[in-house]
């Protein structure tokens, strides 16, 4: 039985995933100084970061339309799974759900099962969820079994990040309810994470990026349960050495099944900003 996995473009697809032919991306888009930039294979991170740095305006993002999702649900596949950004951070989940309802209405009686996963995460959190779907499908699980196993996986997943600056998140209203963020003049770097519902929360803070990353590694190790059976994923915005150092720090503290590092795609680059690190386990 054939299947397809759609990941909105906040989730990074690795080269290996792209070659498999079972993954599709639902592109979000960004706006910088009135220019619309689509988060697809044409995205140029270096050019984007340069534009953002030069712009007096805060970049904005928009999610894929329900029509775009409907288009992606089409095809021969009998089972379709979509993975979206946390519903607390983006309209992508609602858009994918509406697209599903409309598609089902238009194709009543057609043998196709569609399920939309709210990642309650972002970036490589979505990547790991997509990989989990593939793993379950390849084990020959039924559609309902895949959904159940992946929802359980999402419930046990943890997302962490440290950014050079939180301006884009703050200005776009993604940090509501976080009161204790310290002035950047002191070079205080908050260690951030996600709540079980997929909202952003502050886990701690440290002076300087190096100490903040060490603090994040400590937090990951403290939270980690049964880590030897889990995949560690790290995405970085234009700082590969920092990502490798983060990977080393975490692996020094806890055993993991495997790990991989990816460069952030468009939406993740917009919110992580130059030098940001996102870790999901």
PDB file of C-alpha atoms in Angstrom:
ATOM      1  CA  UNK A   1       0.000   0.000   0.000  1.00  0.00           C
ATOM      2  CA  UNK A   2       1.443   3.352  -0.993  1.00  0.00           C
ATOM      3  CA  UNK A   3       1.788   6.352   1.268  1.00  0.00           C
ATOM      4  CA  UNK A   4       2.938   9.976   1.208  1.00  0.00           C
ATOM      5  CA  UNK A   5       4.295  12.231   3.948  1.00  0.00           C
ATOM      6  CA  UNK A   6       3.794  15.989   3.613  1.00  0.00           C
ATOM      7  CA  UNK A   7       5.876  18.254   5.847  1.00  0.00           C
ATOM      8  CA  UNK A   8       5.310  21.992   5.930  1.00  0.00           C
ATOM      9  CA  UNK A   9       8.511  23.803   5.017  1.00  0.00           C
ATOM     10  CA  UNK A  10       9.411  24.734   8.588  1.00  0.00           C
ATOM     11  CA  UNK A  11      10.476  21.082   8.835  1.00  0.00           C
ATOM     12  CA  UNK A  12      13.792  20.422   7.106  1.00  0.00           C
ATOM     13  CA  UNK A  13      13.889  17.491   4.679  1.00  0.00           C
ATOM     14  CA  UNK A  14      17.344  15.914   4.538  1.00  0.00           C
ATOM     15  CA  UNK A  15      18.877  15.000   1.162  1.00  0.00           C
ATOM     16  CA  UNK A  16      18.292  11.333   2.001  1.00  0.00           C
ATOM     17  CA  UNK A  17      14.595  11.990   2.648  1.00  0.00           C
ATOM     18  CA  UNK A  18      14.229  13.945  -0.602  1.00  0.00           C
ATOM     19  CA  UNK A  19      15.639  11.018  -2.608  1.00  0.00           C
ATOM     20  CA  UNK A  20      13.074   8.551  -1.256  1.00  0.00           C
ATOM     21  CA  UNK A  21      10.158   9.974  -3.236  1.00  0.00           C
ATOM     22  CA  UNK A  22       7.644   9.649  -0.396  1.00  0.00           C
ATOM     23  CA  UNK A  23       8.111  13.153   1.014  1.00  0.00           C
ATOM     24  CA  UNK A  24       6.542  16.406  -0.165  1.00  0.00           C
ATOM     25  CA  UNK A  25       6.983  19.906   1.237  1.00  0.00           C
ATOM     26  CA  UNK A  26       4.147  22.404   1.752  1.00  0.00           C
ATOM     27  CA  UNK A  27       5.937  25.737   1.374  1.00  0.00           C
ATOM     28  CA  UNK A  28       5.321  28.651   3.703  1.00  0.00           C
ATOM     29  CA  UNK A  29       6.412  32.073   2.510  1.00  0.00           C
ATOM     30  CA  UNK A  30       8.181  35.057   4.020  1.00  0.00           C
ATOM     31  CA  UNK A  31       8.000  38.757   3.372  1.00  0.00           C
ATOM     32  CA  UNK A  32      10.957  41.124   3.697  1.00  0.00           C
ATOM     33  CA  UNK A  33      10.505  44.786   2.678  1.00  0.00           C
ATOM     34  CA  UNK A  34       7.488  43.920   0.529  1.00  0.00           C
ATOM     35  CA  UNK A  35       9.262  41.073  -1.295  1.00  0.00           C
ATOM     36  CA  UNK A  36       7.670  37.630  -1.029  1.00  0.00           C
ATOM     37  CA  UNK A  37      10.127  34.764  -0.660  1.00  0.00           C
ATOM     38  CA  UNK A  38       8.800  31.218  -1.035  1.00  0.00           C
ATOM     39  CA  UNK A  39      10.295  28.626   1.301  1.00  0.00           C
ATOM     40  CA  UNK A  40      11.025  25.975  -1.317  1.00  0.00           C
ATOM     41  CA  UNK A  41      14.098  24.667  -3.175  1.00  0.00           C
ATOM     42  CA  UNK A  42      14.746  28.204  -4.468  1.00  0.00           C
ATOM     43  CA  UNK A  43      15.355  29.555  -0.941  1.00  0.00           C
ATOM     44  CA  UNK A  44      18.786  31.182  -0.591  1.00  0.00           C
ATOM     45  CA  UNK A  45      19.675  31.405   3.095  1.00  0.00           C
ATOM     46  CA  UNK A  46      22.691  33.716   2.693  1.00  0.00           C
ATOM     47  CA  UNK A  47      20.709  36.187   0.590  1.00  0.00           C
ATOM     48  CA  UNK A  48      17.756  36.012   2.991  1.00  0.00           C
ATOM     49  CA  UNK A  49      19.892  36.686   6.082  1.00  0.00           C
ATOM     50  CA  UNK A  50      21.528  39.617   4.296  1.00  0.00           C
ATOM     51  CA  UNK A  51      18.107  41.080   3.425  1.00  0.00           C
ATOM     52  CA  UNK A  52      16.824  40.671   6.985  1.00  0.00           C
ATOM     53  CA  UNK A  53      19.951  42.300   8.443  1.00  0.00           C
ATOM     54  CA  UNK A  54      19.577  45.281   6.092  1.00  0.00           C
ATOM     55  CA  UNK A  55      15.841  45.734   6.614  1.00  0.00           C
ATOM     56  CA  UNK A  56      14.352  48.082   9.221  1.00  0.00           C
ATOM     57  CA  UNK A  57      11.185  45.951   9.134  1.00  0.00           C
ATOM     58  CA  UNK A  58      10.656  42.642  10.895  1.00  0.00           C
ATOM     59  CA  UNK A  59      10.164  39.789   8.401  1.00  0.00           C
ATOM     60  CA  UNK A  60       6.741  38.129   8.386  1.00  0.00           C
ATOM     61  CA  UNK A  61       5.623  34.647   7.434  1.00  0.00           C
ATOM     62  CA  UNK A  62       2.465  33.133   5.986  1.00  0.00           C
ATOM     63  CA  UNK A  63       1.378  29.504   6.000  1.00  0.00           C
ATOM     64  CA  UNK A  64       0.376  27.288   3.053  1.00  0.00           C
ATOM     65  CA  UNK A  65      -3.236  27.728   1.947  1.00  0.00           C
ATOM     66  CA  UNK A  66      -5.868  24.979   2.361  1.00  0.00           C
ATOM     67  CA  UNK A  67      -5.864  24.784  -1.484  1.00  0.00           C
ATOM     68  CA  UNK A  68      -2.135  24.022  -1.457  1.00  0.00           C
ATOM     69  CA  UNK A  69      -2.684  21.200   1.000  1.00  0.00           C
ATOM     70  CA  UNK A  70      -5.586  19.879  -1.098  1.00  0.00           C
ATOM     71  CA  UNK A  71      -3.285  19.801  -4.105  1.00  0.00           C
ATOM     72  CA  UNK A  72      -0.678  17.847  -2.103  1.00  0.00           C
ATOM     73  CA  UNK A  73      -3.315  15.365  -0.859  1.00  0.00           C
ATOM     74  CA  UNK A  74      -4.042  14.444  -4.484  1.00  0.00           C
ATOM     75  CA  UNK A  75      -2.267  11.470  -6.025  1.00  0.00           C
ATOM     76  CA  UNK A  76      -2.340   7.693  -6.150  1.00  0.00           C
ATOM     77  CA  UNK A  77      -1.313   7.193  -2.509  1.00  0.00           C
ATOM     78  CA  UNK A  78      -3.953   5.580  -0.311  1.00  0.00           C
ATOM     79  CA  UNK A  79      -2.505   6.920   2.946  1.00  0.00           C
ATOM     80  CA  UNK A  80      -1.390  10.510   3.373  1.00  0.00           C
ATOM     81  CA  UNK A  81       0.144  12.047   6.465  1.00  0.00           C
ATOM     82  CA  UNK A  82       0.827  15.757   6.990  1.00  0.00           C
ATOM     83  CA  UNK A  83       3.165  17.169   9.642  1.00  0.00           C
ATOM     84  CA  UNK A  84       2.841  20.847  10.508  1.00  0.00           C
ATOM     85  CA  UNK A  85       4.388  23.478  12.708  1.00  0.00           C
ATOM     86  CA  UNK A  86       2.926  23.728  16.202  1.00  0.00           C
ATOM     87  CA  UNK A  87      -0.678  24.959  15.980  1.00  0.00           C
ATOM     88  CA  UNK A  88       0.249  27.415  18.768  1.00  0.00           C
ATOM     89  CA  UNK A  89       2.806  29.104  16.483  1.00  0.00           C
ATOM     90  CA  UNK A  90       1.293  28.980  12.995  1.00  0.00           C
ATOM     91  CA  UNK A  91      -1.924  28.600  11.028  1.00  0.00           C
ATOM     92  CA  UNK A  92      -0.371  25.737   9.049  1.00  0.00           C
ATOM     93  CA  UNK A  93      -2.095  23.023  11.105  1.00  0.00           C
ATOM     94  CA  UNK A  94      -5.546  24.592  10.707  1.00  0.00           C
ATOM     95  CA  UNK A  95      -4.887  25.107   7.005  1.00  0.00           C
ATOM     96  CA  UNK A  96      -3.892  21.442   6.566  1.00  0.00           C
ATOM     97  CA  UNK A  97      -6.995  20.298   8.487  1.00  0.00           C
ATOM     98  CA  UNK A  98      -9.324  22.504   6.443  1.00  0.00           C
ATOM     99  CA  UNK A  99      -7.637  21.275   3.257  1.00  0.00           C
ATOM    100  CA  UNK A 100      -8.241  17.692   4.393  1.00  0.00           C
ATOM    101  CA  UNK A 101     -11.938  18.328   5.149  1.00  0.00           C
ATOM    102  CA  UNK A 102     -12.457  20.008   1.770  1.00  0.00           C
ATOM    103  CA  UNK A 103     -10.564  17.266  -0.082  1.00  0.00           C
ATOM    104  CA  UNK A 104     -12.628  14.537   1.603  1.00  0.00           C
ATOM    105  CA  UNK A 105     -15.832  16.395   0.758  1.00  0.00           C
ATOM    106  CA  UNK A 106     -14.871  16.703  -2.916  1.00  0.00           C
ATOM    107  CA  UNK A 107     -13.703  13.098  -3.205  1.00  0.00           C
ATOM    108  CA  UNK A 108     -16.397  11.315  -1.189  1.00  0.00           C
ATOM    109  CA  UNK A 109     -16.134   7.569  -1.574  1.00  0.00           C
ATOM    110  CA  UNK A 110     -12.493   7.591  -2.682  1.00  0.00           C
ATOM    111  CA  UNK A 111     -10.230   5.137  -0.876  1.00  0.00           C
ATOM    112  CA  UNK A 112      -7.834   7.506   0.828  1.00  0.00           C
ATOM    113  CA  UNK A 113      -6.943   8.067   4.485  1.00  0.00           C
ATOM    114  CA  UNK A 114      -5.493  11.441   5.511  1.00  0.00           C
ATOM    115  CA  UNK A 115      -4.204  12.462   8.937  1.00  0.00           C
ATOM    116  CA  UNK A 116      -2.700  15.784  10.023  1.00  0.00           C
ATOM    117  CA  UNK A 117      -0.165  15.757  12.869  1.00  0.00           C
ATOM    118  CA  UNK A 118       0.266  18.880  14.978  1.00  0.00           C
ATOM    119  CA  UNK A 119       3.991  18.562  15.676  1.00  0.00           C
ATOM    120  CA  UNK A 120       3.754  20.810  18.760  1.00  0.00           C
ATOM    121  CA  UNK A 121       7.304  21.595  17.640  1.00  0.00           C
ATOM    122  CA  UNK A 122       9.051  23.127  14.608  1.00  0.00           C
ATOM    123  CA  UNK A 123      12.091  22.653  12.377  1.00  0.00           C
ATOM    124  CA  UNK A 124      13.830  19.300  13.006  1.00  0.00           C
ATOM    125  CA  UNK A 125      11.044  18.324  15.399  1.00  0.00           C
ATOM    126  CA  UNK A 126       8.862  17.978  12.297  1.00  0.00           C
ATOM    127  CA  UNK A 127      11.675  16.123  10.499  1.00  0.00           C
ATOM    128  CA  UNK A 128      11.879  13.509  13.267  1.00  0.00           C
ATOM    129  CA  UNK A 129       8.085  13.047  13.271  1.00  0.00           C
ATOM    130  CA  UNK A 130       8.124  12.486   9.497  1.00  0.00           C
ATOM    131  CA  UNK A 131      10.900   9.892   9.923  1.00  0.00           C
ATOM    132  CA  UNK A 132       8.831   8.165  12.627  1.00  0.00           C
ATOM    133  CA  UNK A 133       5.850   7.948  10.248  1.00  0.00           C
ATOM    134  CA  UNK A 134       8.072   6.327   7.621  1.00  0.00           C
ATOM    135  CA  UNK A 135       9.485   3.883  10.183  1.00  0.00           C
ATOM    136  CA  UNK A 136       5.964   2.833  11.271  1.00  0.00           C
ATOM    137  CA  UNK A 137       4.770   2.482   7.669  1.00  0.00           C
ATOM    138  CA  UNK A 138       7.782   0.347   6.757  1.00  0.00           C
ATOM    139  CA  UNK A 139       6.960  -1.933   9.691  1.00  0.00           C
ATOM    140  CA  UNK A 140       3.621  -2.642   7.997  1.00  0.00           C
ATOM    141  CA  UNK A 141       1.435  -1.013  10.629  1.00  0.00           C
ATOM    142  CA  UNK A 142      -2.172  -0.164   9.827  1.00  0.00           C
ATOM    143  CA  UNK A 143      -3.118   3.492   9.281  1.00  0.00           C
ATOM    144  CA  UNK A 144      -4.641   3.748  12.775  1.00  0.00           C
ATOM    145  CA  UNK A 145      -1.604   2.092  14.343  1.00  0.00           C
ATOM    146  CA  UNK A 146       0.723   4.566  12.617  1.00  0.00           C
ATOM    147  CA  UNK A 147      -1.355   7.511  13.845  1.00  0.00           C
ATOM    148  CA  UNK A 148      -1.418   6.167  17.408  1.00  0.00           C
ATOM    149  CA  UNK A 149       2.334   5.379  17.509  1.00  0.00           C
ATOM    150  CA  UNK A 150       3.314   8.744  16.050  1.00  0.00           C
ATOM    151  CA  UNK A 151       1.026  10.730  18.375  1.00  0.00           C
ATOM    152  CA  UNK A 152       2.667   8.900  21.302  1.00  0.00           C
ATOM    153  CA  UNK A 153       6.086   9.771  19.871  1.00  0.00           C
ATOM    154  CA  UNK A 154       5.106  13.467  19.603  1.00  0.00           C
ATOM    155  CA  UNK A 155       3.951  13.444  23.240  1.00  0.00           C
ATOM    156  CA  UNK A 156       7.428  12.261  24.316  1.00  0.00           C
ATOM    157  CA  UNK A 157       9.417  14.631  22.110  1.00  0.00           C
ATOM    158  CA  UNK A 158      11.287  17.651  23.516  1.00  0.00           C
ATOM    159  CA  UNK A 159      12.344  20.793  21.622  1.00  0.00           C
ATOM    160  CA  UNK A 160      15.043  23.226  22.788  1.00  0.00           C
ATOM    161  CA  UNK A 161      16.707  26.275  21.259  1.00  0.00           C
ATOM    162  CA  UNK A 162      19.150  29.083  21.897  1.00  0.00           C
ATOM    163  CA  UNK A 163      19.164  32.059  19.530  1.00  0.00           C
ATOM    164  CA  UNK A 164      21.485  35.017  19.100  1.00  0.00           C
ATOM    165  CA  UNK A 165      18.399  37.220  19.301  1.00  0.00           C
ATOM    166  CA  UNK A 166      14.684  36.734  19.831  1.00  0.00           C
ATOM    167  CA  UNK A 167      13.521  39.846  17.951  1.00  0.00           C
ATOM    168  CA  UNK A 168      11.677  38.059  15.150  1.00  0.00           C
ATOM    169  CA  UNK A 169       9.851  35.736  17.554  1.00  0.00           C
ATOM    170  CA  UNK A 170       8.938  38.619  19.831  1.00  0.00           C
ATOM    171  CA  UNK A 171       7.822  41.034  17.123  1.00  0.00           C
ATOM    172  CA  UNK A 172       5.677  38.367  15.471  1.00  0.00           C
ATOM    173  CA  UNK A 173       3.920  37.612  18.749  1.00  0.00           C
ATOM    174  CA  UNK A 174       5.373  34.134  19.305  1.00  0.00           C
ATOM    175  CA  UNK A 175       6.654  34.847  22.836  1.00  0.00           C
ATOM    176  CA  UNK A 176       3.355  35.732  24.509  1.00  0.00           C
ATOM    177  CA  UNK A 177       3.317  34.920  28.200  1.00  0.00           C
ATOM    178  CA  UNK A 178       7.112  34.968  28.597  1.00  0.00           C
ATOM    179  CA  UNK A 179       7.876  37.778  31.023  1.00  0.00           C
ATOM    180  CA  UNK A 180      11.416  37.248  32.243  1.00  0.00           C
ATOM    181  CA  UNK A 181      13.433  37.878  29.079  1.00  0.00           C
ATOM    182  CA  UNK A 182      16.451  39.970  29.957  1.00  0.00           C
ATOM    183  CA  UNK A 183      17.826  42.899  27.957  1.00  0.00           C
ATOM    184  CA  UNK A 184      20.206  41.783  25.230  1.00  0.00           C
ATOM    185  CA  UNK A 185      22.665  44.536  26.231  1.00  0.00           C
ATOM    186  CA  UNK A 186      23.886  42.224  29.000  1.00  0.00           C
ATOM    187  CA  UNK A 187      24.484  39.453  26.453  1.00  0.00           C
ATOM    188  CA  UNK A 188      22.048  37.226  28.346  1.00  0.00           C
ATOM    189  CA  UNK A 189      20.947  34.320  26.178  1.00  0.00           C
ATOM    190  CA  UNK A 190      17.714  32.614  27.231  1.00  0.00           C
ATOM    191  CA  UNK A 191      17.512  28.834  26.883  1.00  0.00           C
ATOM    192  CA  UNK A 192      14.118  28.195  25.331  1.00  0.00           C
ATOM    193  CA  UNK A 193      11.941  25.145  24.864  1.00  0.00           C
ATOM    194  CA  UNK A 194       8.439  24.008  24.003  1.00  0.00           C
ATOM    195  CA  UNK A 195       5.575  23.187  26.344  1.00  0.00           C
ATOM    196  CA  UNK A 196       3.615  19.925  25.862  1.00  0.00           C
ATOM    197  CA  UNK A 197       0.998  22.024  23.985  1.00  0.00           C
ATOM    198  CA  UNK A 198       3.624  23.434  21.616  1.00  0.00           C
ATOM    199  CA  UNK A 199       3.983  26.950  23.020  1.00  0.00           C
ATOM    200  CA  UNK A 200       7.411  28.512  23.565  1.00  0.00           C
ATOM    201  CA  UNK A 201       8.682  28.664  27.142  1.00  0.00           C
ATOM    202  CA  UNK A 202      11.876  29.809  28.827  1.00  0.00           C
ATOM    203  CA  UNK A 203      13.897  27.086  30.564  1.00  0.00           C
ATOM    204  CA  UNK A 204      16.812  29.163  31.820  1.00  0.00           C
ATOM    205  CA  UNK A 205      19.387  31.720  30.783  1.00  0.00           C
ATOM    206  CA  UNK A 206      23.113  32.296  30.770  1.00  0.00           C
ATOM    207  CA  UNK A 207      25.548  35.048  29.927  1.00  0.00           C
ATOM    208  CA  UNK A 208      26.974  34.497  26.461  1.00  0.00           C
ATOM    209  CA  UNK A 209      26.208  31.920  23.804  1.00  0.00           C
ATOM    210  CA  UNK A 210      28.779  29.357  24.986  1.00  0.00           C
ATOM    211  CA  UNK A 211      27.333  29.159  28.496  1.00  0.00           C
ATOM    212  CA  UNK A 212      23.773  29.130  27.170  1.00  0.00           C
ATOM    213  CA  UNK A 213      24.555  26.152  24.931  1.00  0.00           C
ATOM    214  CA  UNK A 214      26.200  24.322  27.868  1.00  0.00           C
ATOM    215  CA  UNK A 215      23.106  25.042  29.954  1.00  0.00           C
ATOM    216  CA  UNK A 216      20.877  23.711  27.161  1.00  0.00           C
ATOM    217  CA  UNK A 217      22.967  20.507  26.997  1.00  0.00           C
ATOM    218  CA  UNK A 218      22.537  20.086  30.771  1.00  0.00           C
ATOM    219  CA  UNK A 219      18.771  20.604  30.448  1.00  0.00           C
ATOM    220  CA  UNK A 220      18.526  18.044  27.632  1.00  0.00           C
ATOM    221  CA  UNK A 221      20.454  15.501  29.683  1.00  0.00           C
ATOM    222  CA  UNK A 222      18.275  16.157  32.759  1.00  0.00           C
ATOM    223  CA  UNK A 223      15.048  15.744  30.760  1.00  0.00           C
ATOM    224  CA  UNK A 224      16.238  12.729  28.762  1.00  0.00           C
ATOM    225  CA  UNK A 225      14.484   9.410  29.260  1.00  0.00           C
ATOM    226  CA  UNK A 226      15.390   6.222  27.418  1.00  0.00           C
ATOM    227  CA  UNK A 227      17.644   8.319  25.161  1.00  0.00           C
ATOM    228  CA  UNK A 228      19.609   5.363  23.809  1.00  0.00           C
ATOM    229  CA  UNK A 229      16.538   4.523  21.706  1.00  0.00           C
ATOM    230  CA  UNK A 230      16.029   8.084  20.445  1.00  0.00           C
ATOM    231  CA  UNK A 231      17.381  10.068  17.506  1.00  0.00           C
ATOM    232  CA  UNK A 232      19.013  13.420  18.294  1.00  0.00           C
ATOM    233  CA  UNK A 233      18.393  16.102  15.665  1.00  0.00           C
ATOM    234  CA  UNK A 234      19.999  19.528  15.467  1.00  0.00           C
ATOM    235  CA  UNK A 235      19.289  22.352  13.048  1.00  0.00           C
ATOM    236  CA  UNK A 236      21.395  25.470  12.830  1.00  0.00           C
ATOM    237  CA  UNK A 237      21.146  28.790  11.029  1.00  0.00           C
ATOM    238  CA  UNK A 238      24.497  29.394   9.353  1.00  0.00           C
ATOM    239  CA  UNK A 239      26.648  28.009  12.208  1.00  0.00           C
ATOM    240  CA  UNK A 240      27.713  24.393  11.458  1.00  0.00           C
ATOM    241  CA  UNK A 241      30.635  24.395  13.927  1.00  0.00           C
ATOM    242  CA  UNK A 242      28.334  25.473  16.745  1.00  0.00           C
ATOM    243  CA  UNK A 243      25.911  22.670  15.818  1.00  0.00           C
ATOM    244  CA  UNK A 244      28.707  20.069  15.856  1.00  0.00           C
ATOM    245  CA  UNK A 245      29.885  21.335  19.247  1.00  0.00           C
ATOM    246  CA  UNK A 246      26.312  21.071  20.558  1.00  0.00           C
ATOM    247  CA  UNK A 247      26.059  17.503  19.263  1.00  0.00           C
ATOM    248  CA  UNK A 248      29.341  16.609  20.986  1.00  0.00           C
ATOM    249  CA  UNK A 249      28.260  18.182  24.308  1.00  0.00           C
ATOM    250  CA  UNK A 250      24.981  16.259  24.336  1.00  0.00           C
ATOM    251  CA  UNK A 251      26.554  12.937  23.332  1.00  0.00           C
ATOM    252  CA  UNK A 252      29.120  13.363  26.119  1.00  0.00           C
ATOM    253  CA  UNK A 253      26.237  13.414  28.601  1.00  0.00           C
ATOM    254  CA  UNK A 254      23.732  10.878  27.258  1.00  0.00           C
ATOM    255  CA  UNK A 255      23.687   7.923  24.830  1.00  0.00           C
ATOM    256  CA  UNK A 256      21.526   8.313  21.712  1.00  0.00           C
ATOM    257  CA  UNK A 257      20.499   5.877  18.978  1.00  0.00           C
ATOM    258  CA  UNK A 258      21.831   8.185  16.239  1.00  0.00           C
ATOM    259  CA  UNK A 259      22.081  11.873  15.400  1.00  0.00           C
ATOM    260  CA  UNK A 260      22.036  14.236  12.444  1.00  0.00           C
ATOM    261  CA  UNK A 261      22.540  17.935  11.761  1.00  0.00           C
ATOM    262  CA  UNK A 262      20.761  20.036   9.132  1.00  0.00           C
ATOM    263  CA  UNK A 263      20.880  23.660   8.052  1.00  0.00           C
ATOM    264  CA  UNK A 264      17.638  25.557   8.669  1.00  0.00           C
ATOM    265  CA  UNK A 265      15.308  26.107   5.728  1.00  0.00           C
ATOM    266  CA  UNK A 266      13.458  29.393   5.191  1.00  0.00           C
ATOM    267  CA  UNK A 267      10.927  29.691   8.004  1.00  0.00           C
ATOM    268  CA  UNK A 268      13.316  28.234  10.582  1.00  0.00           C
ATOM    269  CA  UNK A 269      16.025  30.646   9.366  1.00  0.00           C
ATOM    270  CA  UNK A 270      13.608  33.553   9.743  1.00  0.00           C
ATOM    271  CA  UNK A 271      12.788  32.741  13.365  1.00  0.00           C
ATOM    272  CA  UNK A 272      16.143  31.284  14.463  1.00  0.00           C
ATOM    273  CA  UNK A 273      18.084  34.191  12.939  1.00  0.00           C
ATOM    274  CA  UNK A 274      21.783  34.017  12.091  1.00  0.00           C
ATOM    275  CA  UNK A 275      23.566  31.766  14.622  1.00  0.00           C
ATOM    276  CA  UNK A 276      20.496  30.060  16.111  1.00  0.00           C
ATOM    277  CA  UNK A 277      20.572  26.421  17.270  1.00  0.00           C
ATOM    278  CA  UNK A 278      17.535  24.137  17.599  1.00  0.00           C
ATOM    279  CA  UNK A 279      17.752  20.703  19.247  1.00  0.00           C
ATOM    280  CA  UNK A 280      15.050  18.028  19.323  1.00  0.00           C
ATOM    281  CA  UNK A 281      15.219  14.674  21.084  1.00  0.00           C
TER     282      UNK A 281
END
